[in-house]
CSV table of C-alpha atoms in Angstrom, one decimal:
chain,number,residue,atom,x,y,z
A,29,PHE,CA,60.7,-70.5,124.7
A,30,PRO,CA,61.1,-66.9,125.4
A,31,GLY,CA,59.3,-66.0,121.7
A,32,VAL,CA,56.6,-62.9,122.1
A,33,PRO,CA,54.0,-63.1,118.8
A,34,ARG,CA,54.0,-60.2,116.9
A,35,GLU,CA,50.3,-60.7,117.0
A,36,SER,CA,49.2,-60.3,120.3
A,37,VAL,CA,48.6,-58.4,122.4
A,38,LEU,CA,51.8,-59.2,125.3
A,39,PHE,CA,53.9,-58.5,122.2
A,40,ASP,CA,51.9,-54.5,121.9
A,41,ASP,CA,51.8,-54.8,126.5
A,42,LEU,CA,55.5,-56.0,126.5
A,43,GLU,CA,57.0,-53.5,123.5
A,44,ASP,CA,56.2,-50.1,125.0
A,45,ARG,CA,57.2,-51.6,128.3
A,46,GLY,CA,60.8,-52.0,126.5
A,47,TRP,CA,60.6,-55.6,128.1
A,48,LEU,CA,61.6,-56.2,124.0
A,49,LEU,CA,65.2,-57.0,122.2
A,50,THR,CA,64.9,-54.0,119.4
A,51,GLY,CA,66.9,-53.4,116.5
A,52,ASP,CA,68.5,-50.6,114.6
A,53,ASP,CA,65.2,-48.2,114.6
A,54,GLY,CA,64.5,-49.0,118.1
A,55,ASN,CA,61.6,-50.5,117.6
A,56,ALA,CA,60.9,-54.5,118.9
A,57,PHE,CA,63.2,-56.9,116.6
A,58,VAL,CA,61.0,-59.1,114.9
A,59,PHE,CA,62.0,-62.7,114.4
A,60,ASP,CA,61.2,-64.9,111.4
A,61,GLY,CA,59.0,-67.4,113.4
A,62,VAL,CA,60.6,-71.5,113.9
A,63,PRO,CA,59.6,-75.1,114.2
A,64,GLU,CA,59.9,-74.5,117.5
A,65,ASN,CA,56.8,-71.6,118.0
A,66,GLY,CA,54.9,-72.9,114.8
A,67,ASN,CA,56.6,-71.0,112.5
A,68,VAL,CA,55.3,-67.3,113.8
A,69,PRO,CA,56.8,-64.5,113.7
A,70,PHE,CA,58.2,-63.3,117.1
A,71,GLY,CA,59.7,-61.1,119.3
A,72,LEU,CA,62.5,-61.9,122.3
A,73,LEU,CA,61.8,-61.0,125.8
A,74,ASP,CA,64.8,-58.6,126.9
A,75,LEU,CA,66.0,-61.1,129.9
A,76,THR,CA,68.9,-59.1,130.5
A,77,TYR,CA,66.9,-56.4,131.6
A,78,LYS,CA,66.1,-57.4,135.1
A,79,ASP,CA,62.0,-56.8,134.8
A,80,ALA,CA,61.5,-58.9,132.2
A,81,TYR,CA,63.5,-61.8,133.5
A,82,ALA,CA,61.9,-61.8,136.7
A,83,PHE,CA,59.0,-61.5,134.6
A,84,TRP,CA,59.6,-64.7,132.4
A,85,VAL,CA,61.0,-66.7,135.9
A,86,GLU,CA,57.8,-65.9,138.0
A,87,ARG,CA,55.6,-67.5,134.9
A,88,HIS,CA,57.7,-70.6,134.5
A,89,HIS,CA,57.2,-71.0,139.0
A,90,GLN,CA,53.5,-70.4,138.7
A,91,LEU,CA,54.2,-73.9,136.3
A,92,VAL,CA,56.5,-75.2,139.0
A,93,ASP,CA,53.7,-75.0,141.3
A,94,GLU,CA,50.9,-76.6,139.4
A,95,GLY,CA,53.0,-79.2,139.3
A,96,VAL,CA,56.0,-79.0,135.9
A,97,SER,CA,59.2,-80.6,137.4
A,98,ALA,CA,61.5,-79.8,134.5
A,99,PHE,CA,61.7,-77.2,131.7
A,100,HIS,CA,63.5,-78.6,128.4
A,101,SER,CA,66.0,-75.8,127.0
A,102,SER,CA,65.8,-74.6,123.4
A,103,PHE,CA,66.8,-71.8,121.6
A,104,PRO,CA,67.2,-72.6,118.0
A,105,VAL,CA,67.0,-68.8,117.1
A,106,GLU,CA,70.2,-66.8,115.9
A,107,ILE,CA,70.3,-63.2,117.0
A,108,PRO,CA,71.5,-60.9,114.3
A,109,ASP,CA,74.0,-57.6,115.0
A,110,ALA,CA,71.5,-55.2,114.4
A,111,VAL,CA,69.5,-56.5,117.5
A,112,SER,CA,70.6,-54.5,120.7
A,113,ALA,CA,69.4,-55.4,124.2
A,114,ARG,CA,68.4,-52.3,127.5
A,115,ASN,CA,71.8,-51.7,128.0
A,116,GLY,CA,73.3,-52.1,124.6
A,117,GLU,CA,74.6,-55.7,124.7
A,118,SER,CA,74.4,-56.5,120.9
A,119,GLY,CA,76.7,-58.8,118.6
A,120,ALA,CA,78.5,-62.4,119.6
A,121,LEU,CA,78.3,-61.3,123.2
A,122,LEU,CA,74.4,-60.6,123.6
A,123,ARG,CA,74.2,-64.3,121.2
A,124,GLU,CA,76.7,-65.9,124.3
A,125,LEU,CA,74.7,-64.5,127.0
A,126,TYR,CA,71.0,-65.0,126.1
A,127,PRO,CA,71.6,-68.7,125.9
A,128,LEU,CA,72.8,-68.4,129.4
A,129,LEU,CA,70.5,-66.0,130.7
A,130,LEU,CA,67.2,-68.1,129.6
A,131,ARG,CA,68.4,-70.9,131.3
A,132,ARG,CA,69.4,-69.4,134.7
A,133,ALA,CA,66.0,-67.7,134.5
A,134,LEU,CA,64.4,-71.0,134.3
A,135,PHE,CA,66.3,-73.1,137.3
A,136,ASP,CA,65.4,-69.8,139.1
A,137,ALA,CA,61.9,-70.9,137.8
A,138,VAL,CA,62.7,-74.5,139.1
A,139,SER,CA,64.4,-73.8,142.2
A,140,MET,CA,62.9,-70.8,144.0
A,141,ASN,CA,62.0,-71.3,147.7
A,142,LYS,CA,63.8,-74.2,148.0
A,143,THR,CA,66.8,-75.2,150.0
A,144,PRO,CA,69.4,-75.9,148.9
A,145,THR,CA,68.6,-74.5,145.8
A,146,GLU,CA,68.7,-77.1,143.3
A,147,GLY,CA,66.7,-77.9,140.0
A,148,VAL,CA,67.1,-78.9,136.6
A,149,VAL,CA,67.2,-77.4,133.1
A,150,PRO,CA,68.4,-79.8,130.5
A,151,SER,CA,69.1,-78.3,127.0
A,152,VAL,CA,70.3,-79.7,123.8
A,153,ASP,CA,72.3,-76.2,122.8
A,154,LEU,CA,76.0,-76.6,122.6
A,155,ILE,CA,76.8,-73.0,123.3
A,156,MET,CA,80.6,-71.3,123.7
A,157,ALA,CA,79.5,-71.1,127.3
A,158,VAL,CA,77.7,-74.6,128.3
A,159,GLN,CA,80.8,-75.7,130.8
A,160,ARG,CA,78.4,-73.4,133.4
A,161,VAL,CA,75.2,-75.3,132.9
A,162,ALA,CA,75.2,-78.7,134.9
A,163,TRP,CA,72.9,-80.8,132.9
A,164,GLN,CA,73.1,-81.6,129.0
A,165,LYS,CA,70.9,-84.0,126.3
A,166,THR,CA,72.6,-85.8,123.9
A,167,PRO,CA,71.7,-84.6,120.5
A,168,ALA,CA,69.2,-87.5,119.0
A,169,SER,CA,70.3,-90.0,117.8
A,170,ALA,CA,69.5,-93.2,114.8
A,171,ASN,CA,67.4,-96.2,115.8
A,172,ASP,CA,70.0,-98.4,114.9
A,173,TRP,CA,73.8,-100.2,116.3
A,174,ASP,CA,75.8,-97.2,114.9
A,175,GLY,CA,73.3,-95.1,116.5
A,176,LEU,CA,74.1,-96.4,119.6
A,177,THR,CA,77.6,-96.7,119.4
A,178,GLN,CA,76.9,-92.3,118.1
A,179,TRP,CA,75.0,-91.8,120.9
A,180,LEU,CA,77.3,-93.0,123.9
A,181,ARG,CA,80.6,-91.2,121.9
A,182,GLN,CA,78.3,-87.6,122.2
A,183,GLY,CA,77.5,-88.0,125.4
A,184,LEU,CA,80.7,-89.3,126.6
A,185,SER,CA,82.4,-86.2,124.4
A,186,ILE,CA,80.6,-83.5,125.6
A,187,GLN,CA,81.0,-84.8,129.6
A,188,ALA,CA,85.0,-84.2,128.1
A,189,SER,CA,84.2,-80.8,127.5
A,190,GLY,CA,83.6,-80.3,130.9
A,191,VAL,CA,79.7,-80.3,131.0
A,192,ILE,CA,79.2,-83.1,134.1
A,193,ALA,CA,75.9,-85.0,133.4
A,194,VAL,CA,74.2,-85.9,130.4
A,195,THR,CA,70.7,-87.0,129.4
A,196,HIS,CA,69.5,-89.4,127.1
A,197,ASP,CA,66.3,-90.2,125.0
A,198,LEU,CA,65.1,-93.8,125.2
A,199,GLY,CA,65.2,-94.2,120.4
A,200,ASN,CA,64.0,-91.3,118.2
A,201,PRO,CA,60.5,-91.2,118.0
A,202,GLU,CA,61.6,-88.9,115.1
A,203,GLN,CA,63.1,-92.0,112.6
A,204,LEU,CA,60.2,-95.0,113.6
A,205,ASP,CA,58.3,-97.0,111.1
A,206,GLY,CA,54.9,-95.9,112.2
A,207,ASP,CA,54.1,-98.3,115.6
A,208,THR,CA,56.5,-100.5,114.6
A,209,PRO,CA,59.1,-101.6,118.0
A,210,LEU,CA,62.4,-101.1,117.5
A,211,ASP,CA,64.3,-104.7,117.7
A,212,ALA,CA,64.6,-106.7,120.5
A,213,THR,CA,68.1,-106.3,121.6
A,214,LEU,CA,68.9,-103.2,120.7
A,215,TYR,CA,66.0,-101.6,122.6
A,216,LEU,CA,67.5,-103.7,125.5
A,217,ARG,CA,71.0,-102.9,124.6
A,218,MET,CA,70.2,-98.9,124.4
A,219,LEU,CA,68.1,-99.5,128.0
A,220,GLY,CA,71.7,-101.2,129.5
A,221,LEU,CA,73.0,-97.8,128.2
A,222,CYS,CA,71.2,-95.7,129.7
A,223,VAL,CA,70.7,-97.8,133.2
A,224,PHE,CA,74.2,-96.7,133.8
A,225,SER,CA,74.2,-92.9,132.7
A,226,ALA,CA,73.7,-90.3,134.9
A,227,GLY,CA,69.6,-89.7,133.5
A,228,PHE,CA,67.6,-91.1,130.8
A,229,ALA,CA,63.8,-90.9,129.6
A,230,PHE,CA,61.4,-93.0,128.1
A,231,GLN,CA,59.5,-91.9,125.0
A,232,ALA,CA,56.0,-91.6,124.8
A,233,ALA,CA,56.0,-92.7,121.0
A,234,PRO,CA,54.1,-96.5,122.1
A,235,ALA,CA,56.4,-98.1,119.6
A,236,LEU,CA,59.4,-96.6,122.3
A,237,LEU,CA,58.2,-98.2,125.4
A,238,PRO,CA,58.5,-100.7,127.0
A,239,SER,CA,54.9,-102.1,126.2
A,240,ALA,CA,55.1,-102.6,122.6
A,241,TYR,CA,57.1,-106.1,123.4
A,242,PRO,CA,56.1,-108.7,125.0
A,243,GLU,CA,56.0,-110.2,128.3
A,244,ASP,CA,59.5,-112.1,127.3
A,245,ILE,CA,60.6,-108.7,126.6
A,246,GLN,CA,59.7,-106.4,129.6
A,247,THR,CA,60.4,-109.3,131.7
A,248,LYS,CA,64.6,-108.6,131.2
A,249,ILE,CA,63.3,-104.6,130.8
A,250,ARG,CA,61.6,-104.9,134.3
A,251,THR,CA,65.5,-106.0,135.4
A,252,LEU,CA,67.1,-103.6,134.5
A,253,LEU,CA,64.9,-101.0,135.7
A,254,GLU,CA,65.4,-102.5,139.3
A,255,LEU,CA,69.2,-102.2,139.0
A,256,ARG,CA,68.7,-98.6,137.8
A,257,TYR,CA,66.4,-97.9,140.7
A,258,ARG,CA,69.4,-99.9,143.1
A,259,LEU,CA,71.8,-97.2,141.7
A,260,ILE,CA,69.6,-94.5,142.5
A,261,PRO,CA,72.4,-93.3,145.6
A,262,TYR,CA,75.4,-94.3,143.8
A,263,ILE,CA,74.5,-92.4,140.8
A,264,ASN,CA,72.5,-89.8,143.0
A,265,GLY,CA,76.1,-89.1,144.9
A,266,VAL,CA,78.6,-89.0,141.6
A,267,ILE,CA,76.4,-86.4,140.1
A,268,GLU,CA,76.7,-84.5,143.5
A,269,ASP,CA,80.2,-85.5,144.0
A,270,ALA,CA,80.8,-84.3,139.9
A,271,VAL,CA,79.5,-81.1,141.0
A,272,ARG,CA,82.0,-80.8,143.8
A,273,THR,CA,85.2,-82.0,141.6
A,274,GLY,CA,84.3,-80.8,138.1
A,275,LEU,CA,85.0,-84.2,137.2
A,276,PRO,CA,81.9,-85.8,134.5
A,277,VAL,CA,79.1,-88.6,135.8
A,278,GLN,CA,81.0,-91.0,132.8
A,279,ARG,CA,84.3,-90.3,132.6
A,280,MET,CA,86.3,-91.6,129.0
A,281,MET,CA,89.2,-93.9,129.4
A,282,ALA,CA,91.9,-91.3,128.4
A,283,LEU,CA,90.1,-88.8,131.0
A,284,ALA,CA,90.0,-90.8,133.7
A,285,TYR,CA,93.5,-93.2,133.4
A,286,PRO,CA,95.5,-90.4,131.5
A,287,ASP,CA,98.8,-92.4,132.0
A,288,ASP,CA,97.8,-95.0,130.6
A,289,ALA,CA,98.1,-95.1,126.7
A,290,LYS,CA,96.3,-98.4,126.2
A,291,ALA,CA,93.5,-97.1,127.4
A,292,ARG,CA,92.6,-93.9,125.1
A,293,ALA,CA,92.1,-96.4,122.3
A,294,TRP,CA,89.3,-97.8,124.2
A,295,ASP,CA,86.1,-95.2,123.2
A,296,GLN,CA,83.5,-97.5,123.4
A,297,GLN,CA,84.2,-98.1,127.5
A,298,TYR,CA,84.2,-95.7,130.5
A,299,MET,CA,84.1,-95.2,134.2
A,300,LEU,CA,80.3,-94.2,135.7
A,301,GLY,CA,82.1,-92.3,138.7
A,302,PRO,CA,85.6,-93.5,140.2
A,303,ALA,CA,84.7,-97.1,140.7
A,304,LEU,CA,82.1,-98.9,137.9
A,305,LEU,CA,83.7,-99.8,134.8
A,306,VAL,CA,81.0,-100.3,132.4
A,307,ALA,CA,81.5,-101.6,128.6
A,308,PRO,CA,78.0,-101.6,127.4
A,309,VAL,CA,77.3,-104.0,124.0
A,310,LEU,CA,76.4,-102.1,121.2
A,311,GLN,CA,76.8,-104.5,118.5
A,312,PRO,CA,74.2,-107.5,118.3
A,313,GLY,CA,75.3,-110.3,119.5
A,314,SER,CA,76.1,-111.5,123.8
A,315,SER,CA,79.7,-110.9,123.4
A,316,VAL,CA,82.2,-107.4,124.5
A,317,ASN,CA,85.6,-107.0,124.8
A,318,VAL,CA,86.8,-104.7,127.7
A,319,TYR,CA,90.2,-103.4,128.3
A,320,LEU,CA,90.5,-103.3,132.9
A,321,PRO,CA,93.0,-100.6,133.1
A,322,GLU,CA,96.1,-101.3,134.5
A,323,GLY,CA,97.0,-99.8,138.6
A,324,ASP,CA,94.3,-101.8,139.5
A,325,ALA,CA,92.4,-105.0,140.4
A,326,TRP,CA,88.9,-106.0,139.2
A,327,TRP,CA,85.4,-107.3,140.4
A,328,ASP,CA,83.2,-108.6,137.5
A,329,LEU,CA,79.6,-107.3,138.6
A,330,ASN,CA,77.6,-110.2,137.6
A,331,LEU,CA,80.3,-112.5,138.3
A,332,ASN,CA,81.9,-111.7,141.7
A,333,GLN,CA,85.2,-112.8,140.3
A,334,ARG,CA,88.6,-110.8,139.8
A,335,TYR,CA,91.1,-109.8,137.7
A,336,GLU,CA,94.1,-108.4,137.6
A,337,GLY,CA,94.4,-104.6,135.5
A,338,GLY,CA,96.7,-103.9,132.2
A,339,GLN,CA,94.6,-106.9,129.6
A,340,VAL,CA,91.6,-107.2,127.7
A,341,LEU,CA,89.0,-109.8,128.2
A,342,THR,CA,86.3,-111.1,126.4
A,343,VAL,CA,82.8,-111.5,128.1
A,344,GLU,CA,79.7,-112.8,127.7
A,345,CYS,CA,76.0,-110.6,128.5
A,346,GLY,CA,72.6,-111.4,128.3
A,347,LEU,CA,69.4,-109.5,127.5
A,348,ASP,CA,69.3,-108.7,130.3
A,349,SER,CA,72.5,-107.2,132.1
A,350,VAL,CA,75.4,-104.9,131.8
A,351,PRO,CA,79.4,-106.3,131.9
A,352,VAL,CA,80.5,-103.6,134.5
A,353,PHE,CA,83.5,-104.1,136.5
A,354,GLY,CA,84.3,-103.2,140.0
A,355,ARG,CA,87.3,-100.9,140.8
A,356,GLU,CA,88.9,-102.6,143.8
A,357,GLY,CA,89.3,-100.8,146.7
A,358,HIS,CA,86.0,-99.2,146.8
A,359,MET,CA,82.7,-99.8,147.3
A,360,LEU,CA,79.2,-99.5,145.4
A,361,CYS,CA,76.2,-98.5,147.7
A,362,LEU,CA,72.9,-100.3,146.5
A,363,GLY,CA,69.7,-98.6,147.5
A,364,PRO,CA,65.8,-101.4,148.2
A,365,VAL,CA,64.4,-102.6,144.2
A,366,LEU,CA,61.7,-99.6,143.8
A,367,ARG,CA,58.8,-100.1,141.2
A,368,HIS,CA,58.6,-96.1,141.0
A,369,MET,CA,60.0,-93.3,142.7
A,370,GLY,CA,56.6,-93.6,144.9
A,371,GLU,CA,58.6,-95.6,146.7
A,372,PHE,CA,61.7,-94.2,147.0
A,373,ASN,CA,62.1,-93.4,151.1
A,374,SER,CA,65.1,-90.2,151.7
A,375,ALA,CA,65.4,-91.6,155.5
A,376,ARG,CA,66.7,-95.5,154.0
A,377,ILE,CA,68.2,-95.0,150.8
A,378,LEU,CA,70.7,-98.1,151.4
A,379,ASP,CA,70.2,-101.6,151.8
A,380,GLU,CA,73.0,-103.3,150.7
A,381,VAL,CA,77.1,-102.8,149.5
A,382,TRP,CA,79.3,-104.4,147.8
A,383,MET,CA,83.1,-104.5,148.6
A,384,PHE,CA,85.4,-104.6,146.1
A,385,GLY,CA,88.4,-106.3,147.7
A,386,MET,CA,89.7,-104.2,150.8
A,387,PRO,CA,87.9,-100.8,150.9
A,388,THR,CA,90.3,-97.4,151.1
A,389,HIS,CA,88.3,-95.5,149.7
A,390,ASN,CA,84.8,-93.6,151.4
A,391,PRO,CA,81.9,-94.8,149.1
A,392,VAL,CA,80.2,-92.7,146.8
A,393,VAL,CA,77.1,-92.5,147.7
A,394,MET,CA,74.0,-89.3,147.9
A,395,ARG,CA,74.8,-87.2,151.5
A,396,ASN,CA,77.4,-89.2,152.6
A,397,LYS,CA,77.0,-90.8,155.9
A,398,ILE,CA,79.6,-93.8,155.5
A,399,ARG,CA,82.9,-92.9,156.7
A,400,VAL,CA,85.9,-95.5,156.6
A,401,MET,CA,89.2,-95.3,158.5
A,402,GLN,CA,92.4,-97.6,158.1
A,403,MET,CA,94.4,-99.3,161.1
A,404,GLN,CA,96.5,-102.4,161.5
A,405,GLY,CA,95.7,-103.7,158.7
A,406,SER,CA,92.3,-103.7,158.7
A,407,SER,CA,89.6,-100.9,157.4
A,408,TYR,CA,86.4,-99.7,160.0
A,409,ILE,CA,83.5,-98.9,158.3
A,410,LYS,CA,81.2,-96.4,160.1
A,411,GLY,CA,77.2,-95.9,159.3
A,412,LEU,CA,76.2,-99.3,158.1
A,413,GLU,CA,73.6,-100.6,160.8
A,414,GLY,CA,71.2,-102.8,159.7
A,415,LEU,CA,73.2,-102.8,155.9
A,416,LYS,CA,74.0,-105.9,154.3
A,417,ILE,CA,77.3,-106.7,153.2
A,418,LEU,CA,78.7,-108.2,150.4
A,419,GLN,CA,82.3,-108.9,151.2
A,420,SER,CA,85.0,-110.3,148.1
A,421,ASP,CA,86.1,-113.6,148.3
A,422,GLY,CA,89.2,-113.9,151.4
A,423,LEU,CA,87.8,-110.9,153.5
A,424,GLU,CA,86.3,-111.3,156.9
A,425,VAL,CA,84.1,-108.9,158.1
A,426,LYS,CA,82.7,-108.0,161.7
A,427,ARG,CA,79.7,-106.1,162.8
A,428,ARG,CA,79.6,-104.7,166.1
A,429,GLY,CA,76.7,-102.1,166.0
A,430,ALA,CA,77.0,-99.2,163.0
A,431,GLU,CA,80.8,-100.3,163.4
A,432,VAL,CA,82.0,-103.1,160.8
A,433,ARG,CA,85.6,-104.4,160.8
A,434,ILE,CA,87.0,-105.8,158.2
A,435,SER,CA,89.9,-107.8,157.3
A,436,ARG,CA,92.0,-110.3,155.3
A,437,GLU,CA,91.3,-114.1,156.7
A,438,ARG,CA,94.1,-116.2,158.2
């Protein structure tokens, strides 16, 4: 938050330099305090001015050097028409420009000295130019089943609006009943939805941490988290692909299948990248209805069973799993089971490959080094040396070093 408290030496110093937004009288404009800064009156750093912008970037890069990995951008301020920047920007132009400059400055601080330049600056501000920002946090929702459904719809709508990835917080700490944890079934379904998203974070509130639950529930939580760690190569690959193509990480049915009129009505399921159809459980119970879009065949990841598209299935789902279907012709690349990111080995990101029928598409995987070629009724895949391959029924797999030949059983 780029507010400088009015009663501070820094305010006077920055006002003398002309680094704060000004009012009609030419002096630094003093805004009323907001909850984010303890309701203390403040001035705003003029990020349109290159020296003030560089000052803001450098201060935050110092925090990165001290161990901060990401910043959450928040700008809960309405800039009045009377406020002007150094080069004359004011009114609607300044209101649109300022939040973008704020996020770009924080990105520059996080990505400084990195090759390639990369970093994450999540935000909940749905400004008009939000499409220019890769990451967005979904607004907080209620800690109940209706809130879980709203949470999913918000995330899908934001991504369909041009934001390629959203992150979630697991639960809303502001709506807790003291230290009482959420219903265990609801908590596990929330976590299942998080596992198949671009990113999520546990909340530091004790009632929202896995340790708030008995050991049998913690075992189910560990199962879901192990799956999340294994999905890292695929999810990171989807994010990289989204940056190139503009297609979001989580794609609502109407976006993923615009020619399938039936699919548009199924707004509580989505595609995670090009290969996975996810139908999270959003109500009490263990069953969920899933629509499999027509034009493709689908493989149930939990049962390894094939279904033709264009039909509705009722799927039973345990608390430690999520109904997920693989799209035929695609592959899912998984990493090893990890306990924490400190065990992540960037030189060995893949451990296993799941095939959904005869592969016809190059797999989505972080730093893709796997290629699929089709010839003589077979698929040849290079770059699979040492990986375990789980093929679909009816296929033969013959390995020769790093090259794998896949053909139909005869």
